[in-house]
mmCIF file of C-alpha atoms and ligand atoms in Angstrom:
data_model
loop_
_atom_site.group_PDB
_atom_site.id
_atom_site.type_symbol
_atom_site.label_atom_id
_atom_site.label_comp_id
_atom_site.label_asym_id
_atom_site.label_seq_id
_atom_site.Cartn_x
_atom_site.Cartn_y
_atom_site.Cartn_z
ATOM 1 C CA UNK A 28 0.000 0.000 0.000
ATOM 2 C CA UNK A 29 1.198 3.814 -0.616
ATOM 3 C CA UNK A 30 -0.519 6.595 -0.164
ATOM 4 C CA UNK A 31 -2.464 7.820 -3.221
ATOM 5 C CA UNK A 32 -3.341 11.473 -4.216
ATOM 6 C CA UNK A 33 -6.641 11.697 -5.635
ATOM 7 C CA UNK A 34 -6.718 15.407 -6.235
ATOM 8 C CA UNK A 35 -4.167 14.886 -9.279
ATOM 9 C CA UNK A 36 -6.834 13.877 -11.120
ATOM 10 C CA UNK A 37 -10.562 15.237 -12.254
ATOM 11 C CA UNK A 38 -13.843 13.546 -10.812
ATOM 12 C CA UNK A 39 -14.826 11.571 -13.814
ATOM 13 C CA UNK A 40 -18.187 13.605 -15.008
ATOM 14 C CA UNK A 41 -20.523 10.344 -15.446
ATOM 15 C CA UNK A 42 -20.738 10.352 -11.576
ATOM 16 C CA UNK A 43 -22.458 13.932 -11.975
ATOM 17 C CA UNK A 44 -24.877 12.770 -14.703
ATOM 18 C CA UNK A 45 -28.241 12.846 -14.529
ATOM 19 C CA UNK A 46 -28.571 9.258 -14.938
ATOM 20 C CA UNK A 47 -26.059 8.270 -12.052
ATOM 21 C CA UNK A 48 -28.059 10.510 -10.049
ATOM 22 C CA UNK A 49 -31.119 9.369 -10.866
ATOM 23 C CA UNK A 50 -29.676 5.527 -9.931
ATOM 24 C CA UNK A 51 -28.672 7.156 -6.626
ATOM 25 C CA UNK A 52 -31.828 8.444 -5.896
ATOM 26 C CA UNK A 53 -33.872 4.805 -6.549
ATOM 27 C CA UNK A 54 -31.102 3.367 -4.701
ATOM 28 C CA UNK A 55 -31.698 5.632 -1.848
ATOM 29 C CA UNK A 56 -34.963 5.157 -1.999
ATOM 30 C CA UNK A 57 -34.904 1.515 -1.604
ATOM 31 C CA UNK A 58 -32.483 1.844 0.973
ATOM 32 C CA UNK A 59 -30.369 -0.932 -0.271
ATOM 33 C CA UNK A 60 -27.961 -1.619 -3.534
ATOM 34 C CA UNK A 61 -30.628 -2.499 -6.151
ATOM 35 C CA UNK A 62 -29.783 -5.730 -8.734
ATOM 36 C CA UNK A 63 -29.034 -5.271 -12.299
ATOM 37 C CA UNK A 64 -26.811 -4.067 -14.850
ATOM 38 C CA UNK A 65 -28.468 -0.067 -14.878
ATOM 39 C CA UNK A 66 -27.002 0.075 -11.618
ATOM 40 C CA UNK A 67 -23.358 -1.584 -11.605
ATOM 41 C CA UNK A 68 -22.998 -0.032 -14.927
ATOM 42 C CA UNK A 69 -22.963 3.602 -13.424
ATOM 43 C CA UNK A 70 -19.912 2.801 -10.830
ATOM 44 C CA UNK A 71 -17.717 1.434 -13.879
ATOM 45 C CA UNK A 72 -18.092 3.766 -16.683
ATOM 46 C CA UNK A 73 -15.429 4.317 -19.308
ATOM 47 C CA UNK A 74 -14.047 7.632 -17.843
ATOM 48 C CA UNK A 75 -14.109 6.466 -13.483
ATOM 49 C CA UNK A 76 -12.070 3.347 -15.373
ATOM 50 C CA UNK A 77 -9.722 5.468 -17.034
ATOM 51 C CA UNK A 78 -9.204 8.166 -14.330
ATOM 52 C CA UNK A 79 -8.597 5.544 -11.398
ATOM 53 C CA UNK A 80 -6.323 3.416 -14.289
ATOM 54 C CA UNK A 81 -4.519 6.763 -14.473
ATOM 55 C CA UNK A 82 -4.341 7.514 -10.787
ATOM 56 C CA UNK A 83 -3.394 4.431 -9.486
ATOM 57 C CA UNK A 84 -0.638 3.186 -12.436
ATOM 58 C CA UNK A 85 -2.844 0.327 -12.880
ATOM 59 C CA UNK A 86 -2.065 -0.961 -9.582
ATOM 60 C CA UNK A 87 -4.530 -2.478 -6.968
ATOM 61 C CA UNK A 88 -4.657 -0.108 -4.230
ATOM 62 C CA UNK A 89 -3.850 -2.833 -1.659
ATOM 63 C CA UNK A 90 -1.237 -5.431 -2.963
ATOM 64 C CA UNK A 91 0.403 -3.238 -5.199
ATOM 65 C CA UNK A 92 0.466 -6.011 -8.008
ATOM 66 C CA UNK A 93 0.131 -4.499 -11.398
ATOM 67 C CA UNK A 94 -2.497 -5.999 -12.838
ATOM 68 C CA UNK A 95 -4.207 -6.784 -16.951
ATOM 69 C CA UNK A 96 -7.953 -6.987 -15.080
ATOM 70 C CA UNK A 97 -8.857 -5.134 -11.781
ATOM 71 C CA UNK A 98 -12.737 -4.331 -10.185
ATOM 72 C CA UNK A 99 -13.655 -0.750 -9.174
ATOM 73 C CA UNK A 100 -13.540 -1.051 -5.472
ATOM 74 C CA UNK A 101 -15.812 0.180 -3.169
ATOM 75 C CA UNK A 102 -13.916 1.325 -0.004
ATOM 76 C CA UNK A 103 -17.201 1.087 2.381
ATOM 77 C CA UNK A 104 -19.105 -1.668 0.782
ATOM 78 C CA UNK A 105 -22.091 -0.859 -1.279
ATOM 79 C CA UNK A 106 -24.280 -3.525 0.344
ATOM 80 C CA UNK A 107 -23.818 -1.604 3.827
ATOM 81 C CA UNK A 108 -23.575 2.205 2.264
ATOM 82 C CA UNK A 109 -25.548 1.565 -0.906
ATOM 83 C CA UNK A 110 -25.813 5.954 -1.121
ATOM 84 C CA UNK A 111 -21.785 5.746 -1.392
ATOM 85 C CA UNK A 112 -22.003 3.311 -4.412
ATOM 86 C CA UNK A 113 -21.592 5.997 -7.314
ATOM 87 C CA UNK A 114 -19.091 8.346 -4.739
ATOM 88 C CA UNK A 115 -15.943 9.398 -6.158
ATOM 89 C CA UNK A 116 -13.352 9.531 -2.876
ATOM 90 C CA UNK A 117 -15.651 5.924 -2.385
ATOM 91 C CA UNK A 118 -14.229 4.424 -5.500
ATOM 92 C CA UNK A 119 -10.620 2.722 -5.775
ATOM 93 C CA UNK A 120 -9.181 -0.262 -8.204
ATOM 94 C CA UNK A 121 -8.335 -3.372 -6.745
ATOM 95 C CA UNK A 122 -7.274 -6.600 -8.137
ATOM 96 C CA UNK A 123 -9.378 -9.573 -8.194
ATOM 97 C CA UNK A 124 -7.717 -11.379 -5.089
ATOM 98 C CA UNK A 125 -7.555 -8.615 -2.938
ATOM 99 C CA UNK A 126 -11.464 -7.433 -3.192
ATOM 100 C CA UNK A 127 -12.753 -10.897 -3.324
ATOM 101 C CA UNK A 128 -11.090 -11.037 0.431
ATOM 102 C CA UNK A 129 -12.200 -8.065 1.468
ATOM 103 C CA UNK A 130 -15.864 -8.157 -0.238
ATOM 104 C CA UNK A 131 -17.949 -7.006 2.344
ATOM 105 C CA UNK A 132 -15.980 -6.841 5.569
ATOM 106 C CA UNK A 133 -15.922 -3.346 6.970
ATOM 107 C CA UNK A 134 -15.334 -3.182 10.936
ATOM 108 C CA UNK A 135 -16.084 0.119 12.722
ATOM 109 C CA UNK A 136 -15.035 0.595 16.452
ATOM 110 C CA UNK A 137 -18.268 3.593 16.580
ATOM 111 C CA UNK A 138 -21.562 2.907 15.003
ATOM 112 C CA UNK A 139 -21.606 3.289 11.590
ATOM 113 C CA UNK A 140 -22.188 6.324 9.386
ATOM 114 C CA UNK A 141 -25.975 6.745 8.265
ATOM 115 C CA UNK A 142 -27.270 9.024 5.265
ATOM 116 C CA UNK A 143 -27.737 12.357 6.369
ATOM 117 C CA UNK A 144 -29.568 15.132 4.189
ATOM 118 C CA UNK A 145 -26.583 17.235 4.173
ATOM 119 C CA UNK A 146 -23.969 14.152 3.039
ATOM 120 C CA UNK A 147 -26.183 14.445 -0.225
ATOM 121 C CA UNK A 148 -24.362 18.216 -1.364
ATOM 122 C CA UNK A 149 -20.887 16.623 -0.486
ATOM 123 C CA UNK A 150 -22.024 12.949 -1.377
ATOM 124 C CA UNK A 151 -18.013 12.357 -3.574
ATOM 125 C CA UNK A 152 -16.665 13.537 -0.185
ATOM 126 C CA UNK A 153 -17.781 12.074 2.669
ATOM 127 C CA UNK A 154 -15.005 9.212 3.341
ATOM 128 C CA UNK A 155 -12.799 11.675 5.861
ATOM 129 C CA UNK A 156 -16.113 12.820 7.974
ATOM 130 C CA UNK A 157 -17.326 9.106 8.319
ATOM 131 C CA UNK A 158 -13.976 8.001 8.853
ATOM 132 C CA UNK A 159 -13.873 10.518 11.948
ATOM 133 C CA UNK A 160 -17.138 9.487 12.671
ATOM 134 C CA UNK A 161 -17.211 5.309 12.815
ATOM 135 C CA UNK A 162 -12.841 5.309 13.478
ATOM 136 C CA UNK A 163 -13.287 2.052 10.647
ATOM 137 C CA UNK A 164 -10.464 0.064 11.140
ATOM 138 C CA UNK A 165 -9.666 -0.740 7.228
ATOM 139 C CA UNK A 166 -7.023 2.090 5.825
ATOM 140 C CA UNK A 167 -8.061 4.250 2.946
ATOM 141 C CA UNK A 168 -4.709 4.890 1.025
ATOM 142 C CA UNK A 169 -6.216 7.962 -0.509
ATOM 143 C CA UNK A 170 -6.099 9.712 3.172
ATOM 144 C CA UNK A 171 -3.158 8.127 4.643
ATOM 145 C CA UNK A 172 -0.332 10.358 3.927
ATOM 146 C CA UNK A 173 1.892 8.375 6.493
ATOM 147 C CA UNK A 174 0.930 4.881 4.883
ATOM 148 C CA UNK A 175 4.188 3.828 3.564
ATOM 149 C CA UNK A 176 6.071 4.931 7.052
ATOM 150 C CA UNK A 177 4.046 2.457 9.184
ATOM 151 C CA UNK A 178 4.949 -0.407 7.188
ATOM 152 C CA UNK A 179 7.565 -3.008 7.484
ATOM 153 C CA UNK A 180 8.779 -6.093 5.223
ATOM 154 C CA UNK A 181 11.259 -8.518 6.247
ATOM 155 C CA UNK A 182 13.992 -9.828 3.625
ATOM 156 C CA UNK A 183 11.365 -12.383 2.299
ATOM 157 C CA UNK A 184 8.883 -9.976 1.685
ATOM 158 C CA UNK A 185 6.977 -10.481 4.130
ATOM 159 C CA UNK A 186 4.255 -7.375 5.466
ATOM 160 C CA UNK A 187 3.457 -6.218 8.638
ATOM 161 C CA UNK A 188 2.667 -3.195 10.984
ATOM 162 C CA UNK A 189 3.075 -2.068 14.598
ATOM 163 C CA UNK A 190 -0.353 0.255 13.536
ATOM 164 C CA UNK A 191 -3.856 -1.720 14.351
ATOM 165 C CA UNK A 192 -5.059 -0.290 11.252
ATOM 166 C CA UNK A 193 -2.735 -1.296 8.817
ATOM 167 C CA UNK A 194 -2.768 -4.828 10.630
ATOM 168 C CA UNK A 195 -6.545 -5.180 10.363
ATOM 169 C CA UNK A 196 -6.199 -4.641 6.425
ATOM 170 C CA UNK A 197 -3.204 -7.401 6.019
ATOM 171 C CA UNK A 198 -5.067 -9.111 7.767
ATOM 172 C CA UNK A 199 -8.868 -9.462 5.759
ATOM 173 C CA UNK A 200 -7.047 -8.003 2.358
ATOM 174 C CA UNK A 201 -4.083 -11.303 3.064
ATOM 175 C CA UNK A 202 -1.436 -8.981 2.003
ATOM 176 C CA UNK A 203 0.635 -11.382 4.076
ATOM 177 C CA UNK A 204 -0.401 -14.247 1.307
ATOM 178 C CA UNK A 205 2.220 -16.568 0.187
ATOM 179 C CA UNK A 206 2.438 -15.616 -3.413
ATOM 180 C CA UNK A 207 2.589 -11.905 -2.690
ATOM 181 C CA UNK A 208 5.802 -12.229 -0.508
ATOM 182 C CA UNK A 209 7.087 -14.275 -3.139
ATOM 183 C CA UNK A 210 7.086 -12.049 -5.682
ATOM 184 C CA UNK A 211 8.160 -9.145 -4.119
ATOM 185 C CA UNK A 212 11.722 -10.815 -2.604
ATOM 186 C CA UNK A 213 11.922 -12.441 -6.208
ATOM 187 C CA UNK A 214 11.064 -9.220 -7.940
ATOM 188 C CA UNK A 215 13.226 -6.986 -5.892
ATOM 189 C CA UNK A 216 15.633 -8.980 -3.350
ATOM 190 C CA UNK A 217 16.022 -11.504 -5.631
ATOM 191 C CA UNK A 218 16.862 -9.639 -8.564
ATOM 192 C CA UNK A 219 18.755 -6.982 -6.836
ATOM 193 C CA UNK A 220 21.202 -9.835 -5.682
ATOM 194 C CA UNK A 221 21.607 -11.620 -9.109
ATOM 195 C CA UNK A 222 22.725 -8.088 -10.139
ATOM 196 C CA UNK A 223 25.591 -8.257 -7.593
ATOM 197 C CA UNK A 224 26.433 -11.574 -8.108
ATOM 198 C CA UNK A 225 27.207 -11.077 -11.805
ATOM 199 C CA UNK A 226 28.903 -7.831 -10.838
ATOM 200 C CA UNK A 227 30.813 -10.004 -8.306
ATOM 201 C CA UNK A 228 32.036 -12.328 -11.181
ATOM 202 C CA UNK A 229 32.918 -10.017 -13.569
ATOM 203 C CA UNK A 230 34.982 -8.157 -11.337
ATOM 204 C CA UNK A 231 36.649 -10.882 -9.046
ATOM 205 C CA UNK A 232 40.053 -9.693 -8.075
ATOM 206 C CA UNK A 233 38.601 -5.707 -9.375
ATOM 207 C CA UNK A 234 37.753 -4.423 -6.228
ATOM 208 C CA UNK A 235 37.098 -1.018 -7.323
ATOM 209 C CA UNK A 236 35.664 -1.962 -10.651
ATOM 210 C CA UNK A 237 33.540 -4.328 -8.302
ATOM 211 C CA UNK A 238 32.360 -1.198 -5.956
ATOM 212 C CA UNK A 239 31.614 0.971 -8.907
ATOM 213 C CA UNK A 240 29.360 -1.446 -10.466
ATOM 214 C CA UNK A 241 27.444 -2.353 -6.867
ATOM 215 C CA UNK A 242 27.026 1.628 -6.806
ATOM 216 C CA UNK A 243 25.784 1.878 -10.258
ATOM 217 C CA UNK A 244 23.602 -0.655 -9.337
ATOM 218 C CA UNK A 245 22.048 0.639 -5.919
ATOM 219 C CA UNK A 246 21.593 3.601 -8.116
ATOM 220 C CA UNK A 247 19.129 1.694 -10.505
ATOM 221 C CA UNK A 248 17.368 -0.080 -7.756
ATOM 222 C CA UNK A 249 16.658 4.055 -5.872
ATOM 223 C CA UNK A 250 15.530 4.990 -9.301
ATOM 224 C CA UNK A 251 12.963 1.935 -9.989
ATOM 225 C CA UNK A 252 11.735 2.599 -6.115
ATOM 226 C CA UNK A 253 10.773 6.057 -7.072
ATOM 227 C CA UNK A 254 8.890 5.029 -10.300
ATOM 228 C CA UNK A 255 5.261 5.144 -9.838
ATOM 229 C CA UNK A 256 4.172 2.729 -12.575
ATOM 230 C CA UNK A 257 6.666 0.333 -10.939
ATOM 231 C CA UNK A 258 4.635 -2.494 -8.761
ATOM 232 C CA UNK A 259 5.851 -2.655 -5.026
ATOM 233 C CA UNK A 260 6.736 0.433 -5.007
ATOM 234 C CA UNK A 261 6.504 0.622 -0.936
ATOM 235 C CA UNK A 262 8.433 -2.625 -0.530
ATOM 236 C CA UNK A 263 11.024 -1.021 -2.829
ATOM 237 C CA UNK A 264 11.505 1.798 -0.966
ATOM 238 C CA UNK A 265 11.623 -0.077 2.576
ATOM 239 C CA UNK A 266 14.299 -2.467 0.739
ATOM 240 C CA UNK A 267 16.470 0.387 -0.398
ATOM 241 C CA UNK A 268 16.220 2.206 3.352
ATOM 242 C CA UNK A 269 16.805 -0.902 4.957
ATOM 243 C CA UNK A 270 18.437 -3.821 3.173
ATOM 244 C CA UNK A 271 20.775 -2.582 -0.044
ATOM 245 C CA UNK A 272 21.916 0.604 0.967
HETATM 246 ZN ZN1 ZN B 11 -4.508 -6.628 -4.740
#
């Protein structure tokens, strides 16, 4: 997970149609998420797949995994907040894996947030006032500006947290899952090693050749870290801090 800036984008303007507010209104009426195409249609059209594409490098907002096919996400489940279900701060992507775990699990320590008549004029930015409100113990990466500092791998690429937050999202997301820690040692660790091992051989009795090449190479690896579109990109940057350099 990093922390994601929505505000670099534009809300996509088929949330402020007429027709998605029309939906909202039935569905508000009904007081429950209402069946059929007419109304999952109005949470995944072209532009809100584009702009969150955009936004979030085509990367699921919780495993970092770049993925080919990824669900619009609804942060507070549409089934329990069916008024949030065309909201714009209420909308991430998310791979397959990581929103079939989480589907409708949503744990608040306070009651949780009901529809007022005033959330209806701010209805694409309610997420910080009911976060406030319920203290929900899933994180929201597109309000935690100190995500990536309260995380910690270990050289297999393994997650974890000291924050209850952050643990309670490992833990219904499985960010902790077997092939995700995989990957990231083998696409990072891994890889960052094989580097230095060939450097290593090519330079066996070169000790400065050898240290020039390492350094070259730690250079890459800082670069990659700091490229958005890269997957990882948090377990990058703890590596770097804590493990090559
Ligand atoms: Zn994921």
């Amino acid at each position: 997970m990093i922390y994601i800036d929505k505000n670099k984008v534009k809300r996509p303007a088929n949330l402020d149609s007429k027709i998605t507010k029309d939906r909202r209104k039935e569905i508000i009426k009904a007081n429950k998420f209402l069946k059929g195409a007419k109304y999952n249609k109005r949470y995944k059209t072209a532009d809100v797949k584009k702009t969150l594409e955009k936004l979030y490098n085509n990367k699921c907002a919780y495993c970092e995994t770049n993925i080919e096919r990824w669900d619009v996400e609804h942060f507070r489940p549409k089934s329990l907040y069916p008024w949030l279900a065309y909201s714009w701060d209420n909308l991430l992507l998310a791979c397959p894996t990581c929103n079939g775990h989480k589907s409708n699990h949503f744990e608040t320590i306070n009651e949780k947030a009901k529809l007022e008549t005033h959330d209806l004029e701010i209805i694409h930015n309610l997420s910080e006032k009911y976060n406030k409100k319920e203290n929900n113990k899933f994180v929201h990466p597109e309000l935690e500006k100190n995500i990536e500092s309260k995380i910690v791998f270990d050289q297999d690429g393994v997650i974890s947290s000291e924050d209850e937050r952050i643990q309670y999202t490992i833990k219904i997301c499985k960010l902790d899952r077997d092939k995700l820690n995989i990957e990231r040692k083998k696409q990072v660790l891994d890889n960052y090693n094989k580097y230095v091992m060939n450097a290593y051989l090519m330079f066996e009795n070169d000790d400065k050749n050898f240290k020039k090449a390492v350094k070259a190479i730690n250079k890459t690896f800082i670069e990659q870290a700091n490229l958005n579109e890269n997957n990882f990109i948090a377990f990058r940057k703890f590596a770097v801090k804590n493990f090559i350099i």
